[in-house]
mmCIF file of C-alpha atoms in Angstrom:
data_model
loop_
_atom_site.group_PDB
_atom_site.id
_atom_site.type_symbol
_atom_site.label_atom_id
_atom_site.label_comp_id
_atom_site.label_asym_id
_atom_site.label_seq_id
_atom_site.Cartn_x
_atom_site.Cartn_y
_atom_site.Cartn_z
ATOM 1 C CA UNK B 1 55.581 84.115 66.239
ATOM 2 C CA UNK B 2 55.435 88.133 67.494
ATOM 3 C CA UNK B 3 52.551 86.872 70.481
ATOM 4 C CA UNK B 4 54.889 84.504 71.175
ATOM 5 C CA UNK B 5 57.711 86.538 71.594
ATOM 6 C CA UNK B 6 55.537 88.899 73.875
ATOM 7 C CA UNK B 7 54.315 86.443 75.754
ATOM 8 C CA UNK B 8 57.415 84.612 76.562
ATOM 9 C CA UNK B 9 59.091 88.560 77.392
ATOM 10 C CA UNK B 10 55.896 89.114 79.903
ATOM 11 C CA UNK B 11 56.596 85.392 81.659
ATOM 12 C CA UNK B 12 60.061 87.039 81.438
ATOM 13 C CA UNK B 13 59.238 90.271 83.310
ATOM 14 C CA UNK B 14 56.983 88.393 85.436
ATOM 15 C CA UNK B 15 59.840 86.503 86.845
ATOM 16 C CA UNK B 16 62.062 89.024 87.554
ATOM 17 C CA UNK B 17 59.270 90.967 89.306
ATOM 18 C CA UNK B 18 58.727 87.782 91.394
ATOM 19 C CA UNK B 19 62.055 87.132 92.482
ATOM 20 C CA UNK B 20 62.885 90.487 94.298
ATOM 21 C CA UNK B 21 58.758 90.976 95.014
ATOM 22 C CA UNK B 22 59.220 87.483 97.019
ATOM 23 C CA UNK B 23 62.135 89.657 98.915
ATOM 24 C CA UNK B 24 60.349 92.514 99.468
ATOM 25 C CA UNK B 25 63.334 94.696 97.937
ATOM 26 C CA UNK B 26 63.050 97.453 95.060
ATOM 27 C CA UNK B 27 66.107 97.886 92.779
ATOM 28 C CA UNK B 28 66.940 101.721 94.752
ATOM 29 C CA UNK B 29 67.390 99.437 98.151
ATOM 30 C CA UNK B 30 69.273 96.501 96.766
ATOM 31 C CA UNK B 31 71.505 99.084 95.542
ATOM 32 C CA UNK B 32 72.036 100.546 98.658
ATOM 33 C CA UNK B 33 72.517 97.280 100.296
ATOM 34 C CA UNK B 34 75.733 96.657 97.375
ATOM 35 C CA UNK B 35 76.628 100.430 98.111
ATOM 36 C CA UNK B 36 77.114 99.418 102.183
ATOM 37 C CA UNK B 37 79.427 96.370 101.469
ATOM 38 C CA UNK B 38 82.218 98.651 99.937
ATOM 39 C CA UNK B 39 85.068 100.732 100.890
ATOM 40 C CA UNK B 40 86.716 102.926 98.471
ATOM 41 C CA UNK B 41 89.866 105.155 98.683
ATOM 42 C CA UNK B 42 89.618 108.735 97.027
ATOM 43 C CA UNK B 43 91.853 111.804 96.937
ATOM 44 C CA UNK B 44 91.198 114.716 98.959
ATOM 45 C CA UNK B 45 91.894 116.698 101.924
ATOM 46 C CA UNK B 46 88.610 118.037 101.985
ATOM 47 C CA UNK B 47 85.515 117.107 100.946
ATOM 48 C CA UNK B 48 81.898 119.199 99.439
ATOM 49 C CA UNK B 49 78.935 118.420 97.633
ATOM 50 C CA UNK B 50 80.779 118.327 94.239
ATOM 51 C CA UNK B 51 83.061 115.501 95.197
ATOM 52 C CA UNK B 52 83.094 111.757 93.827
ATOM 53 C CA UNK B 53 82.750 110.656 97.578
ATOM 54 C CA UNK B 54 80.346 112.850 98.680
ATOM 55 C CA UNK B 55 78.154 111.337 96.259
ATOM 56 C CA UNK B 56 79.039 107.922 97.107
ATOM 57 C CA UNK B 57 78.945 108.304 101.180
ATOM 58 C CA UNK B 58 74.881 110.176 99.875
ATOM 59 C CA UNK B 59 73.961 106.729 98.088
ATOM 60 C CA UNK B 60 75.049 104.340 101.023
ATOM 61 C CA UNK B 61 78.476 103.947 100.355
ATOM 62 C CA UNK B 62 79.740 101.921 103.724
ATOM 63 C CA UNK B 63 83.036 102.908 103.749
ATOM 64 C CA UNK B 64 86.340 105.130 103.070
ATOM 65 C CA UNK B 65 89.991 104.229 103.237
ATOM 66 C CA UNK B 66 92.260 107.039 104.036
ATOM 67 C CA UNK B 67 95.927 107.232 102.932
ATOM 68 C CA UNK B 68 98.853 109.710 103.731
ATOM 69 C CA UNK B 69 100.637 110.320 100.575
ATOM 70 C CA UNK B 70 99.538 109.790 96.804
ATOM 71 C CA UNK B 71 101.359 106.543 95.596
ATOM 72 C CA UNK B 72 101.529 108.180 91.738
ATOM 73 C CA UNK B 73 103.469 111.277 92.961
ATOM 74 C CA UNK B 74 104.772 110.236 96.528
ATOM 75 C CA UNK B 75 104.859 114.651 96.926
ATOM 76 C CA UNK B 76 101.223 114.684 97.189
ATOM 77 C CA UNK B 77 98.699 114.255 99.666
ATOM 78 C CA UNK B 78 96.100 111.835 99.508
ATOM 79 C CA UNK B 79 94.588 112.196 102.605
ATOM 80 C CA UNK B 80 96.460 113.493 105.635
ATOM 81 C CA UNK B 81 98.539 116.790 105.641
ATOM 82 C CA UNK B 82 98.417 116.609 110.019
ATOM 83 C CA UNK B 83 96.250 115.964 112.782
ATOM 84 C CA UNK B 84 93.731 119.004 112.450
ATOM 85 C CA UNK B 85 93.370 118.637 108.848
ATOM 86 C CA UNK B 86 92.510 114.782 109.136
ATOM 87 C CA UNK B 87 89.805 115.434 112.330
ATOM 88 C CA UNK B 88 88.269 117.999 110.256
ATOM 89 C CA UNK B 89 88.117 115.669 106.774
ATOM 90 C CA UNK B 90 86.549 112.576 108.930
ATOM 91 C CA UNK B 91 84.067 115.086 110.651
ATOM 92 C CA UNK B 92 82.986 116.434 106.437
ATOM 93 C CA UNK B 93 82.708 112.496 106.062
ATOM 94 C CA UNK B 94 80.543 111.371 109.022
ATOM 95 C CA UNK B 95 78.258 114.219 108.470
ATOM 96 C CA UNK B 96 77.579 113.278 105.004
ATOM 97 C CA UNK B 97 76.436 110.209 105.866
ATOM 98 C CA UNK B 98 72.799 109.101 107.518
ATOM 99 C CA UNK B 99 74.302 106.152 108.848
ATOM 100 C CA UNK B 100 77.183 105.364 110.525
ATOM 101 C CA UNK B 101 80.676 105.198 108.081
ATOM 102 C CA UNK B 102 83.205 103.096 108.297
ATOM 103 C CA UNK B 103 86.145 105.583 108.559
ATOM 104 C CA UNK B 104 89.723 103.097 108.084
ATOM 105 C CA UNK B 105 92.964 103.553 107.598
ATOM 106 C CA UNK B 106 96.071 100.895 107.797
ATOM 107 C CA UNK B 107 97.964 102.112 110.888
ATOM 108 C CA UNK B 108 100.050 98.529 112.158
ATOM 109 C CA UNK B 109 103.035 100.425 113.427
ATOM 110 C CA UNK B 110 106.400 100.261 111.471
ATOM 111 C CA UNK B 111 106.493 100.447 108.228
ATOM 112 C CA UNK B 112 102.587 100.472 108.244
ATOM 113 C CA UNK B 113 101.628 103.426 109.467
ATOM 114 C CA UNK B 114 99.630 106.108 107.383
ATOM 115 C CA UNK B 115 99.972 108.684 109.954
ATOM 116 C CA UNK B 116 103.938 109.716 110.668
ATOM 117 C CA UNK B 117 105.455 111.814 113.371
ATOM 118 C CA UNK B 118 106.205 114.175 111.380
ATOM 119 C CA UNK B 119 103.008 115.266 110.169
ATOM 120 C CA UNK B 120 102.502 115.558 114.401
ATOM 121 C CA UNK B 121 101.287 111.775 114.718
ATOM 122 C CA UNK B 122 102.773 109.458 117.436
ATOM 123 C CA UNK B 123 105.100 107.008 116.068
ATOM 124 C CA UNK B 124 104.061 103.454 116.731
ATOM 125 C CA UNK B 125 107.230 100.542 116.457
ATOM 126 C CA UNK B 126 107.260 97.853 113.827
ATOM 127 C CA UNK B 127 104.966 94.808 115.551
ATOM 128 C CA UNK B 128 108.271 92.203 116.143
ATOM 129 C CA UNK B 129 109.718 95.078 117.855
ATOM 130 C CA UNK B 130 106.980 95.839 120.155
ATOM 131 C CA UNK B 131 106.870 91.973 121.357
ATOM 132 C CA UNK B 132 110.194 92.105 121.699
ATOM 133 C CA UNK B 133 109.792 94.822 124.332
ATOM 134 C CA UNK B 134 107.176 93.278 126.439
ATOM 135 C CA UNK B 135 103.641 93.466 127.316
ATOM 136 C CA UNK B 136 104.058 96.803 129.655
ATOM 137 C CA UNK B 137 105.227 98.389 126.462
ATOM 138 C CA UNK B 138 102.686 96.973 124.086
ATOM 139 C CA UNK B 139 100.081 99.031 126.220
ATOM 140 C CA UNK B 140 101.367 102.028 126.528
ATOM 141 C CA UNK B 141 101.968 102.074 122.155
ATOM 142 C CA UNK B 142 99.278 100.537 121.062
ATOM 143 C CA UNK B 143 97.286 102.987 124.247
ATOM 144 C CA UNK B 144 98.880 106.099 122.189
ATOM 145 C CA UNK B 145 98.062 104.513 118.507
ATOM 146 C CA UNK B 146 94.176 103.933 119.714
ATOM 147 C CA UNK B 147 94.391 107.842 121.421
ATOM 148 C CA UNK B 148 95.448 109.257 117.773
ATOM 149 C CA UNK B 149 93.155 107.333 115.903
ATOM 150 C CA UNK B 150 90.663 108.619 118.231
ATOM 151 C CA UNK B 151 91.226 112.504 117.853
ATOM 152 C CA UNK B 152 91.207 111.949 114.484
ATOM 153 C CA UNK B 153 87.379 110.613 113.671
ATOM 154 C CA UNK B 154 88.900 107.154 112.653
ATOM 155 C CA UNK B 155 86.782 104.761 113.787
ATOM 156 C CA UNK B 156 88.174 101.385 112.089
ATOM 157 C CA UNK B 157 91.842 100.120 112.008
ATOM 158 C CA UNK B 158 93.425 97.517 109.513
ATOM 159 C CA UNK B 159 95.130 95.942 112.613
ATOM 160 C CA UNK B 160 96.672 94.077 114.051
ATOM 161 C CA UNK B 161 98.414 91.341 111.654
ATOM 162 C CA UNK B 162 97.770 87.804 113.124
ATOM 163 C CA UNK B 163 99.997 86.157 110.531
ATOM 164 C CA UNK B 164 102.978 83.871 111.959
ATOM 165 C CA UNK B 165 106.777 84.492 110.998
ATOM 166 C CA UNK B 166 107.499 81.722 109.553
ATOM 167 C CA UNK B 167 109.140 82.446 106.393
ATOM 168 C CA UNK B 168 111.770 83.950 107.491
ATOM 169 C CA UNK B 169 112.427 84.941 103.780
ATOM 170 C CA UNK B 170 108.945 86.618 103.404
ATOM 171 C CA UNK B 171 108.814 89.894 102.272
ATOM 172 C CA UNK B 172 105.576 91.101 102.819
ATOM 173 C CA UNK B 173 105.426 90.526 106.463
ATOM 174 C CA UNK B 174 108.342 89.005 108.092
ATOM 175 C CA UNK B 175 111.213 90.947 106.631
ATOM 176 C CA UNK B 176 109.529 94.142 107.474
ATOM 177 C CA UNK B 177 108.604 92.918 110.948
ATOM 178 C CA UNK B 178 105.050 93.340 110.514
ATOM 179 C CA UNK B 179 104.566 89.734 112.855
ATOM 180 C CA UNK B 180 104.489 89.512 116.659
ATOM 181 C CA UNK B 181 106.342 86.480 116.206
ATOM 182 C CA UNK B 182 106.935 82.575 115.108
ATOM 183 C CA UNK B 183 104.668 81.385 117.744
ATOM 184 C CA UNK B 184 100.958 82.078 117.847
ATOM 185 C CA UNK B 185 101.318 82.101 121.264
ATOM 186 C CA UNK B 186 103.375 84.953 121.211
ATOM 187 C CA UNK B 187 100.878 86.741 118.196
ATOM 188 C CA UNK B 188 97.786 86.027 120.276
ATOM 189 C CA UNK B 189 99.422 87.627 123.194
ATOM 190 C CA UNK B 190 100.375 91.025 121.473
ATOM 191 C CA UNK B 191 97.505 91.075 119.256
ATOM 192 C CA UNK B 192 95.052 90.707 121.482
ATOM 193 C CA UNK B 193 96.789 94.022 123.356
ATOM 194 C CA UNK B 194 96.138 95.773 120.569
ATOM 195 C CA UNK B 195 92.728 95.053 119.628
ATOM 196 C CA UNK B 196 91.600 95.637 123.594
ATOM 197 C CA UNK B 197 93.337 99.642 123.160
ATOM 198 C CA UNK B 198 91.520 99.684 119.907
ATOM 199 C CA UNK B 199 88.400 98.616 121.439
ATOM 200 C CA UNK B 200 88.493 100.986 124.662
ATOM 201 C CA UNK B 201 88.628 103.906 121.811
ATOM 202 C CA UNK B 202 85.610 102.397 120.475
ATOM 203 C CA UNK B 203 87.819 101.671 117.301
ATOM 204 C CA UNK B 204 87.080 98.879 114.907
ATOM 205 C CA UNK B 205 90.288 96.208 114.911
ATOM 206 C CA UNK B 206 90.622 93.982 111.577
ATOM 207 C CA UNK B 207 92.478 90.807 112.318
ATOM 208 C CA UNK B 208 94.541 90.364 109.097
ATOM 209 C CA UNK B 209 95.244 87.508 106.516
ATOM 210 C CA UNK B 210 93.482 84.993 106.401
ATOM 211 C CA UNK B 211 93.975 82.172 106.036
ATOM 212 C CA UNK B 212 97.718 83.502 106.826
ATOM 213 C CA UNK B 213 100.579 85.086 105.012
ATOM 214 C CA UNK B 214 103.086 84.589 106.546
ATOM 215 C CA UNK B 215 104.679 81.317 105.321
ATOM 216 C CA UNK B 216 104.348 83.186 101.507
ATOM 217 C CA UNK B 217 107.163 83.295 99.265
ATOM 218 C CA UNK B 218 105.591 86.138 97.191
ATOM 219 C CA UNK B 219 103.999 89.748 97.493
ATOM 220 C CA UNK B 220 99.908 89.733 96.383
ATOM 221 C CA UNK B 221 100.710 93.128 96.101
ATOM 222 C CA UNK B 222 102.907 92.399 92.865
ATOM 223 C CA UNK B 223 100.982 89.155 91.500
ATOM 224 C CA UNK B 224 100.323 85.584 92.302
ATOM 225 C CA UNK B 225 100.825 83.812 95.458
ATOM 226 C CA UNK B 226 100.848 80.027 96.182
ATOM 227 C CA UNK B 227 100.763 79.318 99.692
ATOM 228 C CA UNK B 228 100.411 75.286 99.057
ATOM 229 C CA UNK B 229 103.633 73.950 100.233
ATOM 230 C CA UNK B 230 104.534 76.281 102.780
ATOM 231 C CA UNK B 231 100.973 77.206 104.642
ATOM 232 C CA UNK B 232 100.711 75.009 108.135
ATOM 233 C CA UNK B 233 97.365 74.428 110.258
ATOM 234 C CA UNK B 234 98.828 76.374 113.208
ATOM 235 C CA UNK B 235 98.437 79.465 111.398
ATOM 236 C CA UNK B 236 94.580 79.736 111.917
ATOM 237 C CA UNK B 237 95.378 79.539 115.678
ATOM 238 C CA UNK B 238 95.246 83.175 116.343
ATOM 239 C CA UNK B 239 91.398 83.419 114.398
ATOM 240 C CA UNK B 240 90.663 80.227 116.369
ATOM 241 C CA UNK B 241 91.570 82.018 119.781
ATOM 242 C CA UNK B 242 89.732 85.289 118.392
ATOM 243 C CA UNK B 243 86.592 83.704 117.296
ATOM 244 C CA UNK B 244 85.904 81.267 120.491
ATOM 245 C CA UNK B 245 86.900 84.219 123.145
ATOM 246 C CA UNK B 246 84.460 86.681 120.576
ATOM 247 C CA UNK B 247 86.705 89.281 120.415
ATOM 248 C CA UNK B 248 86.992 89.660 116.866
ATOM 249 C CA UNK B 249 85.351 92.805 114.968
ATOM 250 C CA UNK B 250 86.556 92.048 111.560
ATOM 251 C CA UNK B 251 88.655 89.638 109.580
ATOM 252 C CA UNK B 252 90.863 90.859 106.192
ATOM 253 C CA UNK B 253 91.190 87.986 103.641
ATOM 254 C CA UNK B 254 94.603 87.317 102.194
ATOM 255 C CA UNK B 255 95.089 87.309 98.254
ATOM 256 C CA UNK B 256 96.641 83.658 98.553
ATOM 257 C CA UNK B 257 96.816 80.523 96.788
ATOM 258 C CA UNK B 258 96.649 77.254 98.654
ATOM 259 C CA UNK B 259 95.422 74.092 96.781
ATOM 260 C CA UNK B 260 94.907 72.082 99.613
ATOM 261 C CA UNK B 261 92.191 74.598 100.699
ATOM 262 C CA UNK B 262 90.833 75.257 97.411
ATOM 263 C CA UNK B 263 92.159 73.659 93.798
ATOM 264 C CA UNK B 264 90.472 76.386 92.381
ATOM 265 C CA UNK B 265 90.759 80.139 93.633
ATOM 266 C CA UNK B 266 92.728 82.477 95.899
ATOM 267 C CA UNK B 267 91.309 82.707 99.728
ATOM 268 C CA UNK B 268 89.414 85.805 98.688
ATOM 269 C CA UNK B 269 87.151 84.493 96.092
ATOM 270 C CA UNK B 270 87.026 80.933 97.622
ATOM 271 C CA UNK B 271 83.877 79.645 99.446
ATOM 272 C CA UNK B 272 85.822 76.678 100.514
ATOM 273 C CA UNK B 273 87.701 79.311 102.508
ATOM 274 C CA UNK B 274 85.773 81.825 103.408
ATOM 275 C CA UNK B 275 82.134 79.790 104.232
ATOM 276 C CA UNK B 276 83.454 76.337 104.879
ATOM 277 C CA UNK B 277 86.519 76.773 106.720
ATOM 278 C CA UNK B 278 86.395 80.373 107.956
ATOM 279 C CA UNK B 279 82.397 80.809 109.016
ATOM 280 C CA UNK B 280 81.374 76.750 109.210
ATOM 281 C CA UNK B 281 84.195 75.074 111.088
ATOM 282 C CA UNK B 282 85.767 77.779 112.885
ATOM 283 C CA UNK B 283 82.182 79.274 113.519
ATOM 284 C CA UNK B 284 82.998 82.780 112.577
ATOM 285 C CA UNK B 285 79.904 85.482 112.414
ATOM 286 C CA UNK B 286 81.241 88.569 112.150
ATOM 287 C CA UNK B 287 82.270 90.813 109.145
ATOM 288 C CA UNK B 288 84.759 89.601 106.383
ATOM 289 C CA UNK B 289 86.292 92.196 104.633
ATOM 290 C CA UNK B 290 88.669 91.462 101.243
ATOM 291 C CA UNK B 291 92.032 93.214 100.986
ATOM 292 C CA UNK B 292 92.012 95.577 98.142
ATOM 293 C CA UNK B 293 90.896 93.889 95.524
ATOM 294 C CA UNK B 294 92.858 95.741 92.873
ATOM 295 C CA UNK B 295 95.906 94.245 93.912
ATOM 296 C CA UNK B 296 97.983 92.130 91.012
ATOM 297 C CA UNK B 297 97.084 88.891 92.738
ATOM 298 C CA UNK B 298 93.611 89.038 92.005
ATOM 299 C CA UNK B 299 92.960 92.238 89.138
ATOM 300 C CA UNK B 300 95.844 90.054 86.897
ATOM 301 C CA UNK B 301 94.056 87.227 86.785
ATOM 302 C CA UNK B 302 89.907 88.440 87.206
ATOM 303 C CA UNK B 303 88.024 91.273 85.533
ATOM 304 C CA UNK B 304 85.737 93.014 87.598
ATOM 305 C CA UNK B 305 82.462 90.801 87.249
ATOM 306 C CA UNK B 306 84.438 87.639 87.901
ATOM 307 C CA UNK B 307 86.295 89.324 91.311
ATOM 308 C CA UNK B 308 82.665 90.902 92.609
ATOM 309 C CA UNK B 309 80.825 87.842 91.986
ATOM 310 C CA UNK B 310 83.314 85.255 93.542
ATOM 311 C CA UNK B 311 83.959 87.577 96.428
ATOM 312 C CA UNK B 312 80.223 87.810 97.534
ATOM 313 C CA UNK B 313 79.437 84.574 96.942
ATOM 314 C CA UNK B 314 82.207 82.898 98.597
ATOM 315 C CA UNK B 315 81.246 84.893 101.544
ATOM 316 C CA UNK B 316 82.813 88.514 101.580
ATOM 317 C CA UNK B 317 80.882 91.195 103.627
ATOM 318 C CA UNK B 318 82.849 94.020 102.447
ATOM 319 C CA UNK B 319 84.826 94.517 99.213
ATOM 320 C CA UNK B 320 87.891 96.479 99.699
ATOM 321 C CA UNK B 321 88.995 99.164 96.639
ATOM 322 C CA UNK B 322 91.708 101.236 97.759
ATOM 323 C CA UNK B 323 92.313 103.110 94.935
ATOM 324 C CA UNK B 324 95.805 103.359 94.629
ATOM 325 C CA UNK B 325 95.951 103.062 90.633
ATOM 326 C CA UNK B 326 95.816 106.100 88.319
ATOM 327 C CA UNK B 327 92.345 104.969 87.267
ATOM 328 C CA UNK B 328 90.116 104.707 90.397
ATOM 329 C CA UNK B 329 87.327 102.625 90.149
ATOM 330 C CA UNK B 330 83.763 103.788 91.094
ATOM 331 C CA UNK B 331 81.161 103.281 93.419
ATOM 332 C CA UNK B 332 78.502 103.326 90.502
ATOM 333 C CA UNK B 333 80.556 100.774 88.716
ATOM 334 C CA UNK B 334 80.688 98.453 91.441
ATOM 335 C CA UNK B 335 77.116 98.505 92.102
ATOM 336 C CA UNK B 336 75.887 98.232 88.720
ATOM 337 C CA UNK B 337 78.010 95.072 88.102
ATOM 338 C CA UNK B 338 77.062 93.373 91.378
ATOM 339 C CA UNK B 339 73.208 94.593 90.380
ATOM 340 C CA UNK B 340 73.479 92.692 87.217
ATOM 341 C CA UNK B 341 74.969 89.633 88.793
ATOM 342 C CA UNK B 342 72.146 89.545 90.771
ATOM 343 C CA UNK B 343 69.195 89.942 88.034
ATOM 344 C CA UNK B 344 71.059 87.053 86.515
ATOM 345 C CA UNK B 345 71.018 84.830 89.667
ATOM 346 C CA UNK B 346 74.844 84.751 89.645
ATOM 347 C CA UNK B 347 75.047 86.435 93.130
ATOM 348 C CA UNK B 348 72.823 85.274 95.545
ATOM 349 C CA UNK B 349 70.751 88.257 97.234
ATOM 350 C CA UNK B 350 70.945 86.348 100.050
ATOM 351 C CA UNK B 351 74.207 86.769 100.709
ATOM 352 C CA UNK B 352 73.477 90.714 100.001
ATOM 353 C CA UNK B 353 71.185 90.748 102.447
ATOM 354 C CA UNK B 354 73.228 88.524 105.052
ATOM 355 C CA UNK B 355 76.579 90.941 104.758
ATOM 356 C CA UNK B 356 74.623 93.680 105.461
ATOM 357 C CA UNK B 357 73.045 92.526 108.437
ATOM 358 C CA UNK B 358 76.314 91.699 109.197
ATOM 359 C CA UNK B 359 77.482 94.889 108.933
ATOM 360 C CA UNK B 360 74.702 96.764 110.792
ATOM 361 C CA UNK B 361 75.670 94.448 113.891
ATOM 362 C CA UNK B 362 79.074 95.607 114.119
ATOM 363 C CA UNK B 363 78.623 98.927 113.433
ATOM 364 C CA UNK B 364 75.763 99.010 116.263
ATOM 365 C CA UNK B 365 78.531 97.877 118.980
ATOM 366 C CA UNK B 366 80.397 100.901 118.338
#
């Protein structure tokens, strides 16, 4: 019974051995593939050797997300005190790193915007405002926004929102004017201004939600969102109009519910939506990154395994944890649950592999 027991443990062995030996990858660089596909918020206005972060950006962390004030205690700062504080934290950042870091921040304009005037930033309109005011104008602020995000080492922007007004009762982006309009005609126009002044600062531009939030009733921010009865075809124009011209760097999923797309799960963790709608029919390549996944609408209803292994495997490039919450979640805890997944087959190292190719692509245009 014990020789059989060893025997079947060796076969055991054997076939774990195989199945990354057949890859050609040791356990050290699929961790550093798992450690490129995130992006993790942190506090600090500085950063050294015995920081959280700098230990994260030293084992291949991809990417930071940099916010103004602390959301716990709205007196401190997170991130940004003013302009020569910031340039000097993303210059610590970039140096840490052997590769090249995704350095992002959410600056839409409005009531988006993590750098204010008053800390010496330019002050960029909400986006219904700027369409309002023409395309001559949309230059010149979104020229400025690109400038500033320039001077200050950022290098990616969660901009511009693509999603159509057409709630008029939403409050997550319509009420706050975060939409270039009803019309995708009108979005396409004035988004595609502002990704060209991103992209002439060499600045990453993140078209943002898909599959579109802006017929929503609710906030993912606070919980649950079903999308089902109100969610129209016409609002994957805009990606459609990205992805054939190629001018898309990045897409943001939404944290949405739509059971005509999938019966099943939000558009973040949804292969239906991500793989067969989003990269098969609408022939997307490029990077898909989730919206922070520690949002209601997904960390109410999944624990971390569940979120990390539907994300990937639907088809999620990057995984998004702002950390906003009085518990921050780590780097190490990410990658040792996605590690696990993938001993047990449960994520596909394919797709590992795949999203960081991905990656590497985009990062090599800029």
């Amino acid at each position: 019974m014990q020789k059989s027991l060893l025997v079947l443990f060796f076969l055991f062995c054997i076939g774990f051995n195989n199945l990354f030996a057949n890859e050609k990858y040791t356990k050290e660089q699929i961790e550093k593939m798992i450690s490129k596909m995130v992006v993790l918020g942190f506090n600090g206005e500085t950063v050294n050797s015995n920081d959280e972060i700098y230990k994260n950006i030293k084992a291949g962390l991809g990417g930071v997300i940099l916010f103004d004030k602390d959301p716990n205690d709205k007196q401190k700062v997170k991130n940004v005190r003013n302009k020569e504080q910031l340039n000097r934290l993303t210059s610590q950042l970039q140096a840490i790193s052997n590769q090249k870091l995704l350095i992002s921040i959410d600056q839409e304009g409005g009531i988006v915007q993590r750098l204010k005037s008053s800390d010496g930033f330019v002050n960029t309109p909400k986006a219904i405002e700027v369409a309002q005011k023409g395309e001559n104008f949309a230059k010149e602020t979104y020229a400025l926004l690109a400038k500033d995000l320039k001077q200050s080492g950022i290098n990616t922007d969660f901009a511009p929102v693509v999603d159509l007004a057409i709630n008029k009762e939403n409050k997550v982006i319509v009420t706050r004017g975060r939409s270039f309009g009803e019309s995708s005609k009108d979005v396409i126009k004035y988004s595609s201004i502002f990704v060209d002044e991103l992209k002439k600062q060499k600045i990453i531009s993140v078209l943002k939600h898909f599959p579109g939030h802006g017929s929503s009733l609710g906030d993912s921010h606070l919980g649950f969102v079903d999308i089902s009865n109100t969610w129209t075809q016409k609002e994957l124009e805009p990606y459609k109009y990205f992805i054939q011209n190629n001018r898309v760097d990045m897409i943001m999923t939404a944290h949405v519910y739509n059971k005509n797309l999938d019966k099943n799960y939000p558009a973040t963790l949804s292969y239906e939506i991500n793989t067969k709608l989003l990269r098969n029919k609408l022939g997307y390549e490029g990077v898909l990154i989730s919206d922070d996944l520690q949002m209601q609408a997904i960390s109410k209803h999944y624990n971390l395994k569940e979120t990390l292994t539907l994300a990937i495997n639907s088809g999620v490039n990057m995984l998004l944890f702002a950390n906003q919450l009085a518990k921050p979640i780590s780097l190490k805890e990410i990658v040792n649950t996605v590690y696990a997944q993938v001993l047990n087959q449960e994520i596909s190292l394919e797709q590992i592999i795949k999203s960081n190719e991905r990656i590497d692509r985009m990062m090599a245009k800029y």
